[in-house]
Amino acid sequence: MQGLTDEAVAWATAHGLQMMDAEHSTLCKAAPVTLLPTPLSRKAFEHAVHLAQPFNVLVDKVARDLDWVYKTLDGVLEHDEFTAQLVKICRAVEEKGDVQRIYLGINRSDYMLDQGKDLLQVELNTIASSFGCLSARVARMHRFLMDRYPEHETVQERCPDAQDATRTPPNRADTEIPRALAEAARIHLQSRGKEETTKGPPTVLFVVQEGERNSFDQRWLEYELWDAHKVACMRRSLSQIKEQASVNDANGRDLIVDGQLISVVYFRAGYTPNDYPSDVQWDARLLMETSNAIKCPSIAYQLVGTKKVQQELARPGQVERFMGEGPGAALRTGFAGLWSLDAKEQDESAKDAIKDAIANPGNYVVKPQREGGGNNIYGEDVKKALESMSSTELASYILMQRIFPEEVDAILVKAGEPHSAKALQELGVYGVYLSDGSKEHFNAYAGRLQPYETALTHNLEQQLKKFIVECSKTGMPLSAKDIKGMAYDLARLKDSNTKFKATSGWWKSFKARHPDLRIRRLEELDTVRHRALNYDIASEWFDLVQHKYAGGSRQVP
C-alpha cells in the first residue's frame, strides 16, 4: 500500500493538490486525501446532482423576498449579533437602492446518506463554498491511480470495477466554477454599457482571510480564470479593502480597488464573526455591498444560507411558496427533519419533536446560525439545552433530525502515510447560478466534493468542549493559555503522525496546577487527542479557541 501511496503523494504534489503548512506560512504540503474513491450509491449521487439546479433557483427566489427573510430571522437577532449585523447591512443596501440586481451563486449542498438509504441535506452553503478545485484534482488522482495500476492489490480489493469509467464520473468543479465567475464578469461589463472604455481585463476581487491555508484551492480558480477566460483576479482581506477600495457615486457606484474596476466580488471570507474583529471589516463589507459589482454571494444570499432559513423552508408550504408544488416536492425529498425552537412559531410537529428530543437526545442536533459544526449541540447536551436555555436563547437555534451515515472502509493519506479507517458517507454538490430576478443567465451543476470524516473523529469537538466544561464545573477551569495550547497541539497532531505527549507544555503546567484532576478525565482527553489526526483545523471551533478564548478569561463559559 505504501508504494501506491507514494505515487498518490507524487501526483498530488505535481498537480497542486496541496495546502499551506500550519506552522510555516511559506511552506506547502500535499493535502490530506483518500487514496482511492469511497463508495456511494449511484442513485443517491444522481439524485443530489438533480437537486442542484432547483436549489439554486430556491436560493435566488428567497433572497429576493427580503420581507420574508427579515421576518424569518427576526427571532434570532437578539442572541445572534453576527446575523443581526448581516441583516443591518442588508437593510442598508435595500434602503440605499440595490444598484446591482444580478446575483451570482456558487452554492454547495452537503448531504449524508442516512443509514445507507435516504440522502438528506445537512446544510446549504451559500458563501465561501470551498474545495472545488482540490476536489476535482482528487477525482483525477483517483482516476490516474486506477488506470495506471489496475492490477495493484489495493486497487483490486477496493475498486474491483476500476476500469469502468462510469463508476467515477468526472468532476469539473475547477472549470465550471471559474467559468461562472468569468461569465458574471462579462455580464457586469455589458450591463454597465462601458465595456469598450474599461481599462485592463475584467477583474474578480477575491475577499480572503489573512493566513489562509487553503489558498491553493483559490489559486487554481484564479489561474483558470486567466488562462481560459482572460479575467484577472485580485486578492484582498477585508481590512485591506477598507484601506484600498472606494465607490464612485458619479459613475453608477463602480467599485474601485487600487485603481482597478471590480466586476465581481467573490467572498472566500466573511462567513464567520472572526472575520469581523472591528468596524473596519464591517465597513468594507457595506462598501462592497452598496457598489454595482456583482457579489458572490450577495448579502441576501448569505442570509438565505442561515440555519433558521433552512428550518423555515422545511415548514409545510414554505418551499412550495417559492417553487410551486412540483419542484417543491422534489426538493423536500432531500430535507431532514427541521423544527423551530422559537416558542412563538412552534406548531404541533415542532412541539412533538422537542418532547422526543428531550426523551431521546441522541436522535437530534441543536444548531445555531453560525457556520461550522463546532457550534452544534449533540447527545445529552441536547436535553440540557432544551430544558435550561431561556425562550429567547432557544429562538436563535433550530432543532434538526440527527443523520446517521453508514461507515465505509477508506484509506486516508496524511503526511505521506496511509491509514485504514472507517469513513462516513458524505457528499457535497456544487451549483452555479446567475440571475437578475427576471432573466436567468445560467443554472448548472458544477461538480462534487466527497469529504471524509472518520468515524473515530466524528464529533471530536463536542468531546473536547465537554472536557473543557467539566473542568470548569470541578473547580479546575482551563485558562485561555490552556485552551490555546490545546488547539495548537491538536493542530500539530493534524500535521504529523506524532502521538500526543503528556509532556506538552500547557498540559504539564495544567496538571501541575490541578494535581487532583481525575485520572479518568486525563485518559479521556488523551484518547481524544489521539483521535485528532484527521481533524480539520480550519473549523469554526479552532477559530473560536484562537480568537474568543485567547483574551485572558480564566474560565470557559
XYZ file of C-alpha atoms in Angstrom:
557
model
C 0.000 0.000 0.000
C 2.868 2.392 0.737
C 4.054 2.221 -2.877
C 0.639 3.263 -4.174
C 0.536 5.978 -1.522
C 3.902 7.308 -2.694
C 2.519 7.536 -6.227
C -0.541 9.386 -4.942
C 1.565 11.882 -2.996
C 3.829 12.447 -6.009
C 0.809 13.047 -8.253
C -0.760 15.386 -5.690
C 2.447 17.395 -5.333
C 2.995 17.676 -9.088
C -0.611 18.722 -9.737
C -1.067 21.273 -6.976
C -3.226 19.183 -4.679
C -1.707 20.988 -1.734
C -2.320 23.187 1.283
C -0.152 25.666 3.139
C 1.639 24.369 6.214
C 0.021 25.346 9.514
C 3.267 26.394 11.210
C 5.309 27.701 8.263
C 3.413 30.125 6.045
C 5.944 29.830 3.206
C 5.824 26.029 3.015
C 3.202 23.766 1.482
C 2.405 20.068 1.627
C 0.125 17.522 -0.010
C -3.472 17.927 1.130
C -4.982 15.042 3.123
C -6.969 12.825 0.752
C -8.483 9.393 0.351
C -6.142 7.099 -1.560
C -8.986 5.683 -3.673
C -12.666 6.587 -4.133
C -15.049 5.704 -1.323
C -18.295 4.019 -2.395
C -21.550 5.928 -2.714
C -24.887 4.833 -4.122
C -25.263 5.859 -7.781
C -28.936 6.558 -7.137
C -28.093 8.892 -4.255
C -25.409 10.664 -6.280
C -27.662 11.238 -9.278
C -30.449 12.434 -7.001
C -28.142 15.025 -5.420
C -26.980 16.211 -8.847
C -30.607 16.504 -9.973
C -31.392 18.744 -6.980
C -28.536 21.186 -7.656
C -30.430 23.369 -10.121
C -33.715 23.676 -8.199
C -31.788 24.513 -5.022
C -30.023 27.292 -6.954
C -33.391 28.698 -8.012
C -34.751 28.419 -4.478
C -31.857 30.432 -3.024
C -32.376 33.194 -5.569
C -36.138 33.401 -5.126
C -35.898 33.526 -1.335
C -33.129 36.159 -1.454
C -35.391 38.456 -3.478
C -38.196 38.266 -0.899
C -36.477 40.255 1.835
C -39.632 40.813 3.878
C -39.912 37.029 4.247
C -36.194 36.766 5.122
C -36.376 39.527 7.751
C -39.493 38.039 9.316
C -37.910 34.588 9.412
C -34.733 35.827 11.104
C -36.392 38.268 13.497
C -36.435 35.853 16.417
C -32.717 35.021 16.266
C -31.294 38.542 16.187
C -31.369 39.266 19.923
C -28.914 36.470 20.715
C -27.008 36.364 17.424
C -25.082 39.590 16.927
C -23.407 38.311 13.770
C -26.648 37.567 11.939
C -28.077 40.833 13.265
C -25.191 42.732 11.688
C -25.693 40.950 8.364
C -29.369 41.907 8.436
C -28.403 45.500 9.241
C -26.191 45.653 6.152
C -28.866 44.015 4.012
C -31.374 46.651 5.113
C -28.851 49.412 4.395
C -28.352 48.094 0.858
C -32.108 47.938 0.368
C -32.642 51.474 1.675
C -29.840 52.884 -0.440
C -31.287 51.234 -3.502
C -29.703 47.975 -4.647
C -27.799 49.130 -7.725
C -26.853 45.569 -8.676
C -29.738 43.135 -9.006
C -27.630 40.482 -10.728
C -26.677 37.865 -8.139
C -24.074 35.131 -8.595
C -24.433 31.981 -6.558
C -21.740 29.357 -6.086
C -23.624 27.099 -3.714
C -22.767 23.747 -2.188
C -25.416 21.461 -0.805
C -23.956 18.991 1.702
C -25.615 15.625 2.212
C -25.238 12.466 4.245
C -26.693 9.078 3.378
C -28.849 8.333 6.408
C -28.435 4.686 7.435
C -27.388 3.900 3.887
C -30.819 4.751 2.470
C -32.040 8.345 2.348
C -29.889 11.181 1.031
C -30.558 14.030 3.475
C -29.276 17.579 3.335
C -27.061 18.617 6.229
C -26.822 22.237 5.108
C -26.851 24.506 2.076
C -23.725 26.664 1.846
C -24.241 29.947 0.032
C -20.935 31.647 0.883
C -17.303 30.545 0.524
C -18.220 27.082 -0.777
C -14.653 25.850 -0.886
C -12.561 22.865 -2.043
C -14.000 22.783 -5.563
C -10.617 22.833 -7.288
C -8.945 20.458 -4.855
C -11.844 18.000 -5.019
C -11.632 17.970 -8.829
C -7.950 17.101 -8.559
C -8.669 14.347 -6.067
C -11.058 12.784 -8.595
C -8.392 12.951 -11.306
C -5.784 11.491 -8.964
C -8.116 8.581 -8.217
C -8.684 8.037 -11.947
C -4.923 8.096 -12.606
C -4.155 5.538 -9.899
C -6.891 3.169 -11.056
C -5.922 3.453 -14.736
C -2.167 3.275 -14.148
C -2.162 0.494 -11.550
C -5.266 -1.631 -12.264
C -3.542 -4.816 -11.106
C -2.338 -3.378 -7.803
C -3.628 -5.420 -4.885
C -5.163 -2.408 -3.133
C -6.903 -1.219 -6.309
C -8.232 -4.718 -6.974
C -9.521 -5.013 -3.423
C -11.052 -1.543 -3.055
C -12.125 -0.792 -6.639
C -12.757 -4.076 -8.477
C -14.527 -2.215 -11.311
C -11.797 0.406 -11.635
C -11.707 0.232 -15.431
C -15.364 1.206 -15.701
C -15.079 4.990 -16.040
C -18.806 5.420 -15.419
C -18.201 4.341 -11.823
C -16.159 7.511 -11.244
C -17.910 10.359 -13.093
C -15.735 13.359 -13.986
C -15.567 16.252 -11.557
C -15.248 19.587 -13.388
C -15.616 21.936 -10.435
C -12.251 23.535 -11.252
C -13.526 24.636 -14.675
C -17.243 25.182 -14.032
C -16.811 27.472 -11.012
C -14.318 29.819 -12.732
C -16.499 29.736 -15.858
C -19.361 31.099 -13.740
C -17.163 33.852 -12.293
C -15.915 34.800 -15.766
C -19.409 34.930 -17.241
C -20.561 37.126 -14.363
C -17.645 39.497 -15.004
C -18.523 39.688 -18.702
C -22.183 40.376 -17.990
C -21.231 43.045 -15.453
C -19.289 44.966 -18.083
C -22.127 44.601 -20.569
C -24.657 45.831 -18.020
C -22.616 48.994 -17.488
C -22.622 49.716 -21.223
C -18.996 50.771 -20.973
C -17.124 47.618 -21.876
C -15.063 49.325 -24.567
C -13.845 52.080 -22.217
C -12.790 49.831 -19.351
C -9.051 49.770 -18.813
C -7.453 46.359 -18.461
C -9.156 42.966 -18.254
C -12.324 42.363 -16.234
C -11.360 41.749 -12.615
C -12.690 39.497 -9.869
C -11.922 40.551 -6.290
C -11.252 37.542 -4.040
C -12.092 38.502 -0.440
C -9.819 36.226 1.588
C -8.843 35.524 5.162
C -5.413 36.522 6.372
C -3.168 33.483 6.755
C -5.410 31.347 4.537
C -4.129 27.741 4.403
C -6.463 26.690 1.611
C -5.013 29.189 -0.845
C -4.206 26.534 -3.485
C -7.913 25.839 -3.923
C -8.378 29.557 -4.568
C -5.298 29.970 -6.741
C -6.455 27.291 -9.177
C -9.637 29.312 -9.680
C -7.505 32.376 -10.323
C -5.279 30.644 -12.881
C -8.201 29.061 -14.732
C -9.932 32.439 -14.870
C -6.921 33.937 -16.601
C -5.856 31.007 -18.792
C -9.326 30.154 -20.099
C -11.169 33.470 -19.880
C -8.562 36.255 -19.574
C -10.223 37.501 -16.403
C -7.854 38.918 -13.792
C -8.025 38.352 -10.033
C -7.094 40.454 -7.050
C -6.784 39.007 -3.523
C -7.534 41.272 -0.559
C -8.591 40.867 3.062
C -11.486 42.874 4.448
C -9.012 45.146 6.236
C -7.112 45.800 3.012
C -10.345 46.508 1.152
C -11.263 49.157 3.712
C -7.930 50.876 3.043
C -7.738 50.474 -0.732
C -11.322 50.444 -2.052
C -13.697 53.223 -2.996
C -17.083 53.552 -4.665
C -17.575 56.101 -7.431
C -21.046 57.580 -6.924
C -20.734 59.686 -10.064
C -20.233 56.607 -12.222
C -23.045 54.298 -11.151
C -21.311 53.207 -7.938
C -18.356 51.478 -9.552
C -16.183 49.584 -7.056
C -12.536 50.574 -7.483
C -9.649 48.810 -5.717
C -6.125 50.091 -6.309
C -7.358 51.936 -9.380
C -8.939 48.823 -10.919
C -12.638 48.440 -11.666
C -14.055 45.359 -9.911
C -16.681 43.387 -11.823
C -17.258 40.548 -9.339
C -16.663 40.319 -5.589
C -16.066 36.678 -4.645
C -16.232 36.023 -0.901
C -13.927 33.344 0.480
C -14.128 35.157 3.828
C -16.870 36.972 5.684
C -18.857 33.936 6.823
C -17.720 33.881 10.457
C -17.737 36.526 13.217
C -13.972 36.124 13.451
C -13.645 37.755 10.029
C -15.038 40.969 11.546
C -12.948 41.821 14.628
C -13.808 45.528 14.324
C -15.975 48.022 12.464
C -13.239 48.244 9.823
C -14.229 44.911 8.318
C -17.963 45.640 8.540
C -17.412 48.977 6.797
C -15.567 47.182 3.996
C -18.446 44.727 3.595
C -21.005 47.543 3.436
C -18.929 49.396 0.853
C -18.812 46.374 -1.440
C -22.479 45.518 -0.969
C -23.582 49.023 -1.990
C -21.438 49.022 -5.146
C -22.520 47.880 -8.616
C -20.096 44.940 -8.623
C -21.785 41.540 -8.820
C -21.442 39.870 -5.446
C -20.864 36.156 -4.924
C -22.786 35.904 -2.762
C -24.878 38.989 -2.164
C -25.638 39.729 1.474
C -29.169 38.428 0.837
C -27.812 35.113 -0.469
C -25.703 34.769 2.665
C -28.773 35.241 4.859
C -30.603 32.538 2.905
C -27.823 30.154 3.933
C -28.558 30.539 7.654
C -29.858 27.550 9.580
C -33.034 29.399 10.559
C -33.985 29.986 6.926
C -33.230 26.331 6.180
C -35.559 25.306 9.000
C -38.331 27.677 7.950
C -38.235 26.413 4.365
C -38.827 22.906 5.696
C -42.077 24.078 7.279
C -45.156 22.841 5.343
C -45.975 25.085 2.412
C -42.928 27.337 2.604
C -40.671 25.866 -0.080
C -43.776 25.482 -2.257
C -44.448 29.197 -1.740
C -41.330 29.944 -3.753
C -41.058 26.946 -6.066
C -44.566 25.640 -6.642
C -45.885 22.179 -5.816
C -43.857 20.026 -8.234
C -40.347 21.442 -7.709
C -41.127 21.957 -4.027
C -41.975 18.285 -3.576
C -38.737 17.315 -5.344
C -36.663 19.497 -3.019
C -38.372 18.084 0.051
C -37.025 14.623 -0.784
C -33.642 15.906 0.398
C -34.846 17.596 3.603
C -34.021 16.196 7.011
C -36.433 16.889 9.856
C -36.134 20.543 10.945
C -38.112 22.355 13.637
C -38.220 25.826 15.139
C -37.208 26.354 18.775
C -38.912 29.742 18.848
C -41.938 29.273 21.109
C -43.908 31.821 19.081
C -43.515 29.755 15.903
C -43.920 26.190 17.113
C -46.663 24.062 15.607
C -47.678 20.666 16.951
C -44.989 18.951 14.884
C -42.281 21.095 16.496
C -43.663 20.556 19.998
C -43.726 16.794 19.458
C -40.158 16.844 18.124
C -38.942 18.816 21.153
C -40.574 16.347 23.541
C -38.975 13.462 21.690
C -35.592 15.223 21.674
C -35.709 15.559 25.452
C -36.588 11.878 25.766
C -34.179 10.711 23.034
C -31.497 13.412 22.696
C -29.184 11.179 20.694
C -31.545 11.370 17.724
C -31.310 15.149 17.349
C -28.906 18.054 16.893
C -29.412 21.626 18.103
C -27.910 24.083 15.615
C -27.206 27.820 15.844
C -26.898 30.258 12.937
C -23.115 30.203 12.981
C -21.088 28.431 10.309
C -19.248 25.258 11.279
C -20.294 22.085 13.065
C -18.264 23.090 16.114
C -21.215 25.121 17.340
C -23.718 22.263 17.203
C -25.097 20.571 20.328
C -25.245 16.769 20.453
C -26.152 13.912 22.768
C -27.210 14.572 26.349
C -26.333 18.232 25.850
C -29.400 18.477 23.581
C -31.639 17.627 26.540
C -29.801 20.080 28.791
C -30.068 22.877 26.242
C -33.775 22.364 25.638
C -34.512 22.305 29.370
C -32.166 25.053 30.579
C -31.985 27.722 27.869
C -34.352 30.664 28.037
C -37.016 31.005 25.363
C -35.172 33.939 23.791
C -31.929 31.945 23.675
C -33.638 28.944 22.109
C -35.171 31.179 19.449
C -31.710 31.608 17.905
C -31.331 27.823 17.444
C -33.094 25.171 15.410
C -33.704 21.502 16.127
C -32.643 19.028 13.461
C -33.046 15.317 12.963
C -29.676 13.686 13.507
C -28.409 11.870 10.437
C -26.648 8.542 10.934
C -24.474 7.883 7.881
C -23.131 4.411 7.284
C -19.455 3.748 7.777
C -17.406 2.658 4.770
C -13.856 1.383 4.514
C -11.401 4.042 3.391
C -7.670 4.617 3.123
C -6.717 8.093 4.279
C -3.399 9.586 3.214
C -1.976 12.002 5.735
C 1.581 13.352 5.789
C 2.571 10.737 3.201
C 1.302 7.810 5.259
C -1.734 5.594 4.533
C -4.240 4.931 7.315
C -7.063 2.423 7.069
C -10.188 3.799 8.712
C -13.945 3.804 8.738
C -15.257 6.911 6.962
C -18.735 8.406 6.904
C -20.730 8.642 3.679
C -20.903 12.329 2.752
C -21.398 14.253 -0.479
C -21.213 17.931 -1.386
C -22.757 19.112 -4.667
C -21.813 22.455 -6.238
C -24.262 24.542 -8.207
C -23.674 27.833 -10.060
C -26.388 30.358 -10.803
C -26.590 33.875 -12.261
C -29.814 35.848 -12.463
C -31.230 39.353 -12.151
C -34.527 38.065 -10.814
C -36.259 38.061 -14.171
C -33.624 36.728 -16.553
C -31.696 33.561 -15.722
C -28.250 33.755 -17.325
C -27.179 30.256 -16.296
C -28.070 27.498 -13.849
C -25.893 24.394 -13.662
C -24.490 21.552 -11.590
C -20.797 22.346 -11.149
C -19.060 19.366 -9.578
C -18.838 17.497 -6.317
C -16.970 17.212 -3.058
C -16.712 13.894 -1.288
C -15.185 14.864 2.034
C -14.193 12.321 4.602
C -14.722 12.349 8.293
C -13.545 9.271 10.098
C -15.984 7.573 12.389
C -13.253 7.725 15.036
C -13.056 11.521 14.973
C -16.774 12.178 14.456
C -17.953 14.805 16.950
C -14.424 15.299 18.282
C -15.082 18.927 19.024
C -18.070 18.032 21.192
C -15.837 15.734 23.250
C -13.284 18.494 23.693
C -15.926 21.012 24.681
C -17.343 18.567 27.196
C -13.912 18.128 28.744
C -13.421 21.901 29.000
C -16.823 22.436 30.594
C -16.344 19.586 33.059
C -13.002 21.022 34.115
C -14.788 24.283 34.872
C -17.515 22.515 36.856
C -14.988 20.700 39.034
C -13.352 23.972 40.023
C -10.377 23.429 37.745
C -11.080 25.710 34.794
C -8.792 25.823 31.809
C -7.133 29.174 31.277
C -7.113 30.923 27.921
C -3.497 29.804 27.596
C -4.520 26.196 28.258
C -7.188 26.246 25.575
C -4.993 27.977 23.040
C -2.288 25.414 23.772
C -4.747 22.581 23.288
C -5.733 23.970 19.897
C -2.111 24.427 18.906
C -1.161 20.892 19.915
C -4.132 19.451 18.062
C -3.084 21.437 15.020
C 0.355 19.900 15.222
C -1.172 16.450 15.570
C -3.115 17.071 12.391
C 0.077 17.831 10.515
C 2.159 14.906 11.700
C 1.923 11.312 12.796
C 3.356 12.086 16.215
C 1.140 10.886 19.014
C 0.264 13.151 21.928
C 2.975 13.507 24.523
C 1.930 14.214 28.089
C 4.968 16.490 28.466
C 3.357 19.107 26.234
C 3.986 22.496 27.830
C 0.409 23.591 28.521
C -0.614 20.086 29.616
C 2.297 19.778 32.019
C 1.527 23.133 33.639
C -2.185 22.326 33.801
C -1.551 19.058 35.626
C 0.826 20.823 37.986
C -1.835 23.377 38.908
C -4.540 20.724 39.265
C -2.931 17.564 40.643
C -6.301 16.301 41.879
C -7.839 16.200 38.390
C -9.443 12.788 37.979
C -7.311 10.301 36.069
C -10.347 9.236 34.042
C -10.529 12.735 32.638
C -6.825 12.711 31.815
C -7.265 9.472 29.924
C -10.358 10.780 28.172
C -8.566 13.847 26.857
C -5.548 11.750 25.917
C -7.811 9.482 23.854
C -9.497 12.411 22.193
C -6.146 13.906 21.272
C -5.014 10.627 19.754
C -8.066 10.773 17.506
C -7.266 14.237 16.202
C -5.058 13.127 13.316
C -7.593 13.914 10.616
C -9.400 16.761 12.357
C -9.981 19.885 10.275
C -8.002 22.741 11.820
C -9.935 25.218 9.693
C -13.136 24.514 11.607
C -15.097 27.160 13.421
C -14.132 25.548 16.727
C -10.471 26.382 16.270
C -11.370 29.930 15.238
C -13.399 30.165 18.427
C -10.485 28.958 20.509
C -7.917 31.215 18.926
C -9.996 34.390 18.893
C -12.581 34.262 21.653
C -10.785 32.389 24.411
C -7.331 33.881 23.920
C -8.276 37.159 25.569
C -7.438 36.320 29.165
C -10.674 34.924 30.565
C -9.789 32.300 33.133
C -12.934 30.242 32.854
C -14.741 28.962 29.819
C -18.489 29.651 29.854
